[in-house]
Coordinates of C-alpha atoms in Angstrom, one line a residue:
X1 CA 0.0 0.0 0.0
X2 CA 1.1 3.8 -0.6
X3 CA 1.3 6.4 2.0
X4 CA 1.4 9.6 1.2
X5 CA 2.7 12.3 3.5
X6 CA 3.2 15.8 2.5
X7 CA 4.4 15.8 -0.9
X8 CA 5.9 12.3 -0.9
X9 CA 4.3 9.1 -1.7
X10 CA 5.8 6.0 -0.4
X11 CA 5.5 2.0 0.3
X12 CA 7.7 -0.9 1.1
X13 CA 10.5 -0.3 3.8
X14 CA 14.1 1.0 4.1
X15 CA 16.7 0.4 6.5
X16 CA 19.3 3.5 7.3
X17 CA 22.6 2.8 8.8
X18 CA 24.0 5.4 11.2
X19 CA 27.5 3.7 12.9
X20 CA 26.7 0.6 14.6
X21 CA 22.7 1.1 14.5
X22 CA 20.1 0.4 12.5
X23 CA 16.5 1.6 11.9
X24 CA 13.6 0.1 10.0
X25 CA 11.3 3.1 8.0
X26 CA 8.3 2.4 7.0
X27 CA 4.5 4.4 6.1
X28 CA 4.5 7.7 7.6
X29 CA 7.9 7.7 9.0
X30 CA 9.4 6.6 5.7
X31 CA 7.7 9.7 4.0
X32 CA 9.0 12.3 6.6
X33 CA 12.9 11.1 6.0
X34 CA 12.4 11.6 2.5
X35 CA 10.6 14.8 2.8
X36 CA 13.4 16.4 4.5
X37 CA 15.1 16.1 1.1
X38 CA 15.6 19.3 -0.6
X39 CA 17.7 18.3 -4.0
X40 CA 18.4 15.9 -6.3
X41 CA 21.4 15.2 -5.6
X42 CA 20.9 15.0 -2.2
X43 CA 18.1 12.7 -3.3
X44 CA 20.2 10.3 -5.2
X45 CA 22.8 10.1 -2.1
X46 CA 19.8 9.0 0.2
X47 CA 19.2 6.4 -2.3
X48 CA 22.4 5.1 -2.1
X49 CA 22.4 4.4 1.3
X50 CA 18.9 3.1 1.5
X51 CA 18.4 -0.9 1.9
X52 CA 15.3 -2.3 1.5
X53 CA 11.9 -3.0 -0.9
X54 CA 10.5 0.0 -2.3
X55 CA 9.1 2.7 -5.0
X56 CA 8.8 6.3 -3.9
X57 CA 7.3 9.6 -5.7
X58 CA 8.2 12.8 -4.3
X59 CA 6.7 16.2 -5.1
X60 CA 8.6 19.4 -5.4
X61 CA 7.4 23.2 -6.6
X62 CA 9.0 23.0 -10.0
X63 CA 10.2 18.8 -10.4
X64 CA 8.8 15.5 -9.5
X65 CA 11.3 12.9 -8.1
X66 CA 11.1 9.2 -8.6
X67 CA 12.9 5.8 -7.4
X68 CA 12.9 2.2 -7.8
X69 CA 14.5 -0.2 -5.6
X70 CA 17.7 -1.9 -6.8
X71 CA 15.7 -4.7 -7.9
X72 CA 12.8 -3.0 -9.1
X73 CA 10.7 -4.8 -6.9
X74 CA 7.6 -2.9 -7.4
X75 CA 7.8 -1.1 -11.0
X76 CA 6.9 2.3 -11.3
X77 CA 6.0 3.6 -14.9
X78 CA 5.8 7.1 -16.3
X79 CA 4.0 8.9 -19.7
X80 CA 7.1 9.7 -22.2
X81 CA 5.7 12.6 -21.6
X82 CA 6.8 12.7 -17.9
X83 CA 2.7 13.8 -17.4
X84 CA 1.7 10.4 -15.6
X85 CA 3.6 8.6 -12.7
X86 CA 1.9 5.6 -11.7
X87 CA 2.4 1.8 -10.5
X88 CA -0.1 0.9 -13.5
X89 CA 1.2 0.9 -17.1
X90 CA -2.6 0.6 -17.7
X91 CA -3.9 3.1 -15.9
X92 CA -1.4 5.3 -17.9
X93 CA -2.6 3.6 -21.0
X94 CA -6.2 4.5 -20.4
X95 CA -5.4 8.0 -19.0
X96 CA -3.1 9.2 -22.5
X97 CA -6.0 7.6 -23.9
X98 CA -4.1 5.3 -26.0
X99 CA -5.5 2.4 -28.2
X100 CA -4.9 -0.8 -26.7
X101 CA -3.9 -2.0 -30.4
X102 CA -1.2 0.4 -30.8
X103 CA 1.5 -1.6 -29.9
X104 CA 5.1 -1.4 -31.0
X105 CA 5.5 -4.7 -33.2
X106 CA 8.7 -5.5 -31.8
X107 CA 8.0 -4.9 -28.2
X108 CA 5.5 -7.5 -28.3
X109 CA 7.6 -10.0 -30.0
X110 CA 10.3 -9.9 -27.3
X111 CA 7.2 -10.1 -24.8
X112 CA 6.1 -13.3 -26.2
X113 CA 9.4 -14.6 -26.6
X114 CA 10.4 -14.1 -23.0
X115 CA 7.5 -13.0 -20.8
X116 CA 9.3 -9.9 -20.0
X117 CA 10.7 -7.0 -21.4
X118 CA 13.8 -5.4 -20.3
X119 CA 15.0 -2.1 -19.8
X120 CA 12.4 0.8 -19.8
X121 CA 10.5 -0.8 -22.2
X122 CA 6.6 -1.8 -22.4
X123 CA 4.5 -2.6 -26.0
X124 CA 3.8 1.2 -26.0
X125 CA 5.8 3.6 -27.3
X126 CA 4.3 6.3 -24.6
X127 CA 4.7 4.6 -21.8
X128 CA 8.3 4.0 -20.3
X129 CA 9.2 2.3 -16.8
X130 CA 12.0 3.1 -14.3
X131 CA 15.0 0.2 -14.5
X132 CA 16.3 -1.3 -11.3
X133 CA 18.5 0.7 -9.4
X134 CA 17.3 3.6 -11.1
X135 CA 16.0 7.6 -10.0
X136 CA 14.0 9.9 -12.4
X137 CA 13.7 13.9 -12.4
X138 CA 11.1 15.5 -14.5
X139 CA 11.6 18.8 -14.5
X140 CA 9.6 21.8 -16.6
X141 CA 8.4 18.6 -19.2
X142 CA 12.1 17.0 -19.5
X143 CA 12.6 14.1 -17.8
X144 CA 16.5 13.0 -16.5
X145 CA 17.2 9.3 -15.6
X146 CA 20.1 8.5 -12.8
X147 CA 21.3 4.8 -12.1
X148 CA 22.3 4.6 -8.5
X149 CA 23.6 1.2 -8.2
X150 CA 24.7 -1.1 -10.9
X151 CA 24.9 -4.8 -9.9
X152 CA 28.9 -5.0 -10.4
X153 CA 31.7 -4.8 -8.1
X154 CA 35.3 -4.8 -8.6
X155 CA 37.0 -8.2 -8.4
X156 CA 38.6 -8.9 -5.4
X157 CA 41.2 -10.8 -5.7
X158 CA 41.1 -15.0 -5.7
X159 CA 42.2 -15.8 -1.6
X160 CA 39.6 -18.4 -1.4
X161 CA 39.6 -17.8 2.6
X162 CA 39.0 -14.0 2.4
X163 CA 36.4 -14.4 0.0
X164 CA 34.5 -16.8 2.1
X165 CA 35.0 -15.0 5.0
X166 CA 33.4 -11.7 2.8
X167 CA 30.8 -13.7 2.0
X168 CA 29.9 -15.3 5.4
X169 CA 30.2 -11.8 7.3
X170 CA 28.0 -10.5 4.5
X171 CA 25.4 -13.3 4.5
X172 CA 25.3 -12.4 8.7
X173 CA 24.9 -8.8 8.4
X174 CA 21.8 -9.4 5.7
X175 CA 20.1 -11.7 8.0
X176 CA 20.7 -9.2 10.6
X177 CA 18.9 -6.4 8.9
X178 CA 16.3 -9.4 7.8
X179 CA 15.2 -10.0 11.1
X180 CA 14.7 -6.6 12.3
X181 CA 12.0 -6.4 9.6
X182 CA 10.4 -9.6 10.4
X183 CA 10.6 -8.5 13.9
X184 CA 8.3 -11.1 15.1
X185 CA 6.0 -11.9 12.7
X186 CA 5.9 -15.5 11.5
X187 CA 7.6 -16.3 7.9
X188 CA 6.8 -18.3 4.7
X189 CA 9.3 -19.5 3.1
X190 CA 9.2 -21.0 -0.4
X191 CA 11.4 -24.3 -0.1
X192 CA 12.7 -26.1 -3.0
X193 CA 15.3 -28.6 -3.5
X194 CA 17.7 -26.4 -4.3
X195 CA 20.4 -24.5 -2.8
X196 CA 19.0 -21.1 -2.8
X197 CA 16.0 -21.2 -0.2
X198 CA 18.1 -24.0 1.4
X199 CA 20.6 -21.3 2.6
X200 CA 17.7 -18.8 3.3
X201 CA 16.2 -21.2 5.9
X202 CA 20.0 -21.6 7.5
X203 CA 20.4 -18.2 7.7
X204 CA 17.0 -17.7 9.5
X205 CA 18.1 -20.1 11.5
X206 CA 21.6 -18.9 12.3
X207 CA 20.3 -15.6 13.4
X208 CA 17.3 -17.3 15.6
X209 CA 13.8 -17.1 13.3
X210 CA 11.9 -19.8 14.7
X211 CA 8.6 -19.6 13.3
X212 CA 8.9 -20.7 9.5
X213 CA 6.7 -22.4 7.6
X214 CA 8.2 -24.4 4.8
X215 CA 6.1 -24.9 1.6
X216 CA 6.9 -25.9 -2.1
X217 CA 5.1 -27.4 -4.3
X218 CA 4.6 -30.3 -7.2
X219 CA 4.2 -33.9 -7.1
X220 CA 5.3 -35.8 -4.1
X221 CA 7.5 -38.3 -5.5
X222 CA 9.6 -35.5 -6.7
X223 CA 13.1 -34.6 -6.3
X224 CA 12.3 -31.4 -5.4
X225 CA 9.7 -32.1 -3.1
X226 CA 11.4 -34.8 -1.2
X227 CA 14.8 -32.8 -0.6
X228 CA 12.5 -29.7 0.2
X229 CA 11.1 -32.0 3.5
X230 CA 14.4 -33.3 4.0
X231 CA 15.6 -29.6 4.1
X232 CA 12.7 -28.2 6.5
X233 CA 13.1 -31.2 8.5
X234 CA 16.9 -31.1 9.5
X235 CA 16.3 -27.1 10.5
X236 CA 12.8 -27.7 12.4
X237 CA 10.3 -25.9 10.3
X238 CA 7.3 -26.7 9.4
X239 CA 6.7 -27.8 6.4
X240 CA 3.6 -29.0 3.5
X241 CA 3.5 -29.8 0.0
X242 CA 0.8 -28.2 -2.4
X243 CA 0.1 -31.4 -4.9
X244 CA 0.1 -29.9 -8.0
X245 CA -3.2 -31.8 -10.0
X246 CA -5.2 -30.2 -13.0
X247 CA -8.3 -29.9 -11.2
X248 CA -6.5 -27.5 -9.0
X249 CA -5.0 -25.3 -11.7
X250 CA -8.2 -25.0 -13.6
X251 CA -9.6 -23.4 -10.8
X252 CA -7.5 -20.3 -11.4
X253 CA -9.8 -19.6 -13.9
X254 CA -12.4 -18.9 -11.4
X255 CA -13.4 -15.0 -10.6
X256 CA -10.2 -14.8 -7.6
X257 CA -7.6 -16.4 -10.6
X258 CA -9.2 -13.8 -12.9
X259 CA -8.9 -10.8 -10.6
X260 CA -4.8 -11.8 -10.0
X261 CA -4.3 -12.3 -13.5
X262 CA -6.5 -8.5 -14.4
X263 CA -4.0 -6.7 -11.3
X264 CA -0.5 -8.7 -11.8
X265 CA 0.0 -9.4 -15.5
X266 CA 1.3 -5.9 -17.7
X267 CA 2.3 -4.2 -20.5
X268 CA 5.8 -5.3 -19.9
X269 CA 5.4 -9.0 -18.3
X270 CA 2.8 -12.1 -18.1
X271 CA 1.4 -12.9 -14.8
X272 CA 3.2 -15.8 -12.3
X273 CA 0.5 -18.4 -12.1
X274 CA 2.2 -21.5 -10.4
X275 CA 3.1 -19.4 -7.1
X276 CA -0.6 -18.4 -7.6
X277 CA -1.8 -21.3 -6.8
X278 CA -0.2 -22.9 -4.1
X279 CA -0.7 -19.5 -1.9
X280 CA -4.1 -20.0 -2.4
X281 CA -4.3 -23.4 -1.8
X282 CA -2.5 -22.8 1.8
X283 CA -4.7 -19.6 2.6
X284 CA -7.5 -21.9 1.9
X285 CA -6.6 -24.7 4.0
X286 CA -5.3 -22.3 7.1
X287 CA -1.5 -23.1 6.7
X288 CA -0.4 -19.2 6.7
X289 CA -0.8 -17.6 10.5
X290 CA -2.1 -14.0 10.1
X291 CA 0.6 -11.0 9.8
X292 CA 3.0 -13.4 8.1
X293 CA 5.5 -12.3 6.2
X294 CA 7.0 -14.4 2.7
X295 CA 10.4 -15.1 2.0
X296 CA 12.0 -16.9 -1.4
X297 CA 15.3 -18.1 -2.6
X298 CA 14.9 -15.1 -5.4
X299 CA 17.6 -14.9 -7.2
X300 CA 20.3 -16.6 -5.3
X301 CA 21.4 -18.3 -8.8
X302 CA 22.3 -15.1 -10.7
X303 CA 25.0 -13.7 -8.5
X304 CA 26.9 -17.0 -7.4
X305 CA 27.5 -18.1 -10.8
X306 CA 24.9 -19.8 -12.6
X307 CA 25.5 -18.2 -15.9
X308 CA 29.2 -18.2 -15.8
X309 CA 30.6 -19.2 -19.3
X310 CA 33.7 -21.2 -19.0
X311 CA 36.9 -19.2 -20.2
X312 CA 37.9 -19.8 -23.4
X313 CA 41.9 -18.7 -25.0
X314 CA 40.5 -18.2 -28.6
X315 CA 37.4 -15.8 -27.4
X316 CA 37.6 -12.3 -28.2
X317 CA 36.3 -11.1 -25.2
X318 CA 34.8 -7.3 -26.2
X319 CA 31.3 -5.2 -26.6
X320 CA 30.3 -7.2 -30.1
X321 CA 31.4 -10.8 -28.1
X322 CA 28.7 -9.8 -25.6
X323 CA 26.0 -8.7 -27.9
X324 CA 26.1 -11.5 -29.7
X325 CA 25.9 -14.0 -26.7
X326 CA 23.3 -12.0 -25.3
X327 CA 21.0 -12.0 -27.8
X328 CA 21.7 -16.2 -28.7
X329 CA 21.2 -16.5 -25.1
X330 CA 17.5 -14.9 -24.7
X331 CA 16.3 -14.0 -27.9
X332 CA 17.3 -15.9 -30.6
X333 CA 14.2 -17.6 -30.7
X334 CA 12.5 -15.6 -33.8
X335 CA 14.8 -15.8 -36.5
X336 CA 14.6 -14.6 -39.9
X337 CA 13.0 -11.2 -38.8
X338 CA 15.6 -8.8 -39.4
X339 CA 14.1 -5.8 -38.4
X340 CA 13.5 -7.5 -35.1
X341 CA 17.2 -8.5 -34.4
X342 CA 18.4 -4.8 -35.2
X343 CA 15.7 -3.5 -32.9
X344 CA 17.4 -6.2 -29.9
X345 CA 21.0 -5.8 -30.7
X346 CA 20.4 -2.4 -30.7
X347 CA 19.1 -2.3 -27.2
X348 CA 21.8 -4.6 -25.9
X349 CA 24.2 -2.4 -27.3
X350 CA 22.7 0.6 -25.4
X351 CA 22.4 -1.6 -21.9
X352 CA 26.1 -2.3 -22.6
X353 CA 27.4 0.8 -23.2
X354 CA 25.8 2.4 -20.2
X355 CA 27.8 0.0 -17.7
X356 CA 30.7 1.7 -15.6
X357 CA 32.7 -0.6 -16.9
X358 CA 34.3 -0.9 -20.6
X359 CA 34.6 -4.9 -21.5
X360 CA 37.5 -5.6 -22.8
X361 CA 38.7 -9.0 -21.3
X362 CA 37.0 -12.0 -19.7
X363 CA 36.2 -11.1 -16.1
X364 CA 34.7 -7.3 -17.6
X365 CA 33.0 -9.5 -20.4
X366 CA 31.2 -12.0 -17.9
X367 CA 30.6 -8.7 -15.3
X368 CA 28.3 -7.3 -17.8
X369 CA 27.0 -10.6 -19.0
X370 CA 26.1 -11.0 -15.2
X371 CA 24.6 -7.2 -15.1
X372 CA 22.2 -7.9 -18.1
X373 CA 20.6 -11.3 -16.4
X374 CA 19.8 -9.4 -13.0
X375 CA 18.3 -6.7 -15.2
X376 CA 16.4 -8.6 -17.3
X377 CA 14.6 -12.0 -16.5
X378 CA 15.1 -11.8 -12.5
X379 CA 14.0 -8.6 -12.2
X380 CA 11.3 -8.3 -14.9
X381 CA 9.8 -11.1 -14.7
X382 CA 10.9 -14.0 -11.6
X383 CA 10.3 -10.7 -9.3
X384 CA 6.7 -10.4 -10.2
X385 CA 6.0 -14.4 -8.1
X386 CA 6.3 -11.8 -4.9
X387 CA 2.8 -10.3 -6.7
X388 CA 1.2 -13.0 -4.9
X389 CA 2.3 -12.3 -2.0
X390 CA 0.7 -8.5 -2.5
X391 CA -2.4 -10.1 -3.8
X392 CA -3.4 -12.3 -0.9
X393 CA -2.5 -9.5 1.6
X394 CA 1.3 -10.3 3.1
X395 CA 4.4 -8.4 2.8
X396 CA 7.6 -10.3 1.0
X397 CA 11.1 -9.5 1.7
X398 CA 14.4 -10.5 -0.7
X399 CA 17.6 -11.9 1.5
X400 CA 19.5 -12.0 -1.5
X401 CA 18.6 -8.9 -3.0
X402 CA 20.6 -7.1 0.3
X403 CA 23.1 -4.5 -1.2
X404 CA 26.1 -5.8 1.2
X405 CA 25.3 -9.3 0.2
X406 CA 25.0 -8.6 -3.7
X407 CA 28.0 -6.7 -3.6
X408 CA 30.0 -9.0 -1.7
X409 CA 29.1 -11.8 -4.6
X410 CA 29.7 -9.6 -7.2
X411 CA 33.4 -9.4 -6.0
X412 CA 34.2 -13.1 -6.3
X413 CA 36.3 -14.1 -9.8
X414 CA 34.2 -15.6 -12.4
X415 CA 36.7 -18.3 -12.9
X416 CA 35.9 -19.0 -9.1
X417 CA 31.7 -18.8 -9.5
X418 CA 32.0 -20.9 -12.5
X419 CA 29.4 -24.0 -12.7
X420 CA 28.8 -22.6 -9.4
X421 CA 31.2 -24.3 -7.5
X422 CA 32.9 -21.6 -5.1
X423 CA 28.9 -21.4 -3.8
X424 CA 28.2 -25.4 -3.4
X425 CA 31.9 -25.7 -1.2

């Protein structure tokens, strides 16, 4: 939900460090440390030391200010104009009175190709979106984009032991800030067999969250589902299993499934339905306590080295290298349209050339390989399963979206991340 205080609009929550304390801002609070604000770079300096899930709108005599996140975890979207601010590309839509046919060809393509679209992107050419990490000024009509924090870090060496230690005092510190916002609420936490909501569920534990409910869900004789028990059992959660049948799905198309699909699918992304259903399925059956708050693995995979291309001697490892891996990588999948592979390479190109970093050997190339995945599928489209979360009422917070932890990731060699192995020792 939005508060709105004064002349700033805000929702989600921040935490500000100040020495060795920490405070939690939320609602009304939240709005009156942002009001106190008075320019933009001033503004863009708060952001930088804000932690947290977000989106924030602030009103000025002569500007309007406006912030994502650094994982864009709830999208804001603005007229091309700069006329319309809103968390609805389709209220925008409807208010510049724009057809719903007028689409942008391409735009749609790379929608139905990937379920996303990246970048500040949606099927209309009038409407635009705020990128993670990102700060807008619109000022007299012009509007002035600002990225605040780009997922990289300078390499830090390969001492295996001082990495892990980074990484370990990082992980603590996260959890730290975690628990302050749970405070002591009850958690979900979405448990698969992997590694990701595996070390979530340690964490909570190492830092003394008790009351977790495991879930995940599938059919029981899977792998996932089996290790998933296994996993809630050896840390003394609670856990159930939502047995994925067809009967069950169907239902979504029910008047509730329609309503989430109506509020949570967009111009720029197609709704999350499997999440959908097994949230439903345990609000039905009374699994969830009240006030509870979810957690997920989301995206532990993209900064310990899941897309990490081996090295490879006879590579030329520069700006065109990348391009072209990018776009065999995600959208390759239409071929033959030439007009459509201009309009994609063209946009890589630009995502590219924005980094703070020039690529011009394997550990830049990879760094900006890395960049584009968080930009694009994790935070445009495996962000929007927390929508469920918003739809049936709880708050959702990301443990491995924490700056210090990101960062600390982002510092480790590729050679070291790759097939993810520095992360499974």
């Amino acid at each position: 939900r939005w508060t709105h205080v004064g002349t700033v609009y805000f929702k989600g929550y921040f935490i500000l460090e100040s020495g060795n304390s920490h405070r939690v801002y939320r609602g009304e609070d939240a709005c009156k440390e942002i009001g106190g604000i008075t320019n933009y770079d001033d503004f863009i300096e708060f952001l930088k030391s804000m932690y947290g899930c977000w989106a924030l709108i602030v009103e000025r005599t002569d500007c309007v200010w406006a912030a994502v996140d650094i994982a864009r975890s709830m999208p804001l979207y603005y007229s091309a104009s700069g006329e319309f601010i809103s968390d609805s590309a389709e209220i925008i839509r409807q208010n510049l009175r724009v057809d719903r046919e007028d689409v942008d060809r391409n735009a749609v393509l790379e929608l139905f190709t990937n379920n996303y679209l990246c970048g500040d992107r949606t099927v209309y050419d009038q409407i635009k979106q705020l990128d993670l990490g990102e700060a807008m000024e619109v000022l007299s009509g012009d509007i002035s984009r600002r990225r605040y924090f780009y997922h990289q870090n300078k390499i830090d060496g390969d001492n295996v032991q001082m990495l892990r230690k980074k990484i370990e005092t990082a992980s603590l510190s996260a959890f730290q800030r975690l628990k302050m916002v749970i405070g002591n609420r009850p958690v979900v936490l979405s448990m698969s067999g992997g590694y990701d909501s595996r070390f979530v569920g340690c964490m909570l534990k190492k830092v003394g969250v008790e009351d977790v409910l495991c879930y995940t869900y599938g059919k029981q004789t899977s792998f996932e589902v089996i290790q998933s028990r296994k996993n809630a059992k050896a840390l003394g959660f609670r856990w159930t299993c939502v047995e994925m049948t067809d009967e069950l799905q169907k239902r979504n198309l029910d008047e509730v499934g329609q309503r989430y699909f109506d509020s949570y699918s967009g111009h720029d992304f197609t709704a999350y339905m499997q999440n959908f259903t097994a949230v439903r399925k345990l609000q039905e059956d009374g699994w969830i306590k009240p006030d509870s708050v979810f957690l997920t693995g989301l995206c532990g995979d993209m900064p310990t080295g899941e897309y990490i291309a081996p090295y490879n001697p006879d590579k030329t490892y520069d700006l065109s290298a990348a391009v072209d891996d990018l776009y065999n990588s995600f959208h390759s999948k239409i071929q033959g349209d030439r007009h459509y592979q201009t309009y994609i390479k063209d946009s890589l190109k630009t995502f590219l050339n924005e980094l703070p970093v020039q690529i011009v050997d394997y550990s830049t190339w990879q760094s900006a390989i890395d960049c584009y995945q968080t930009g694009t599928s994790h935070s445009h489209w495996f962000m929007h399963m927390n929508s469920v979360h918003s739809f049936f009422g709880y708050e959702w917070l990301l443990p491995y979206w924490d700056k210090e932890l990101l960062l600390a990731w982002y510092s480790v060699p590729p050679k070291l991340k790759y097939k993810q192995k520095f992360y499974e020792d």
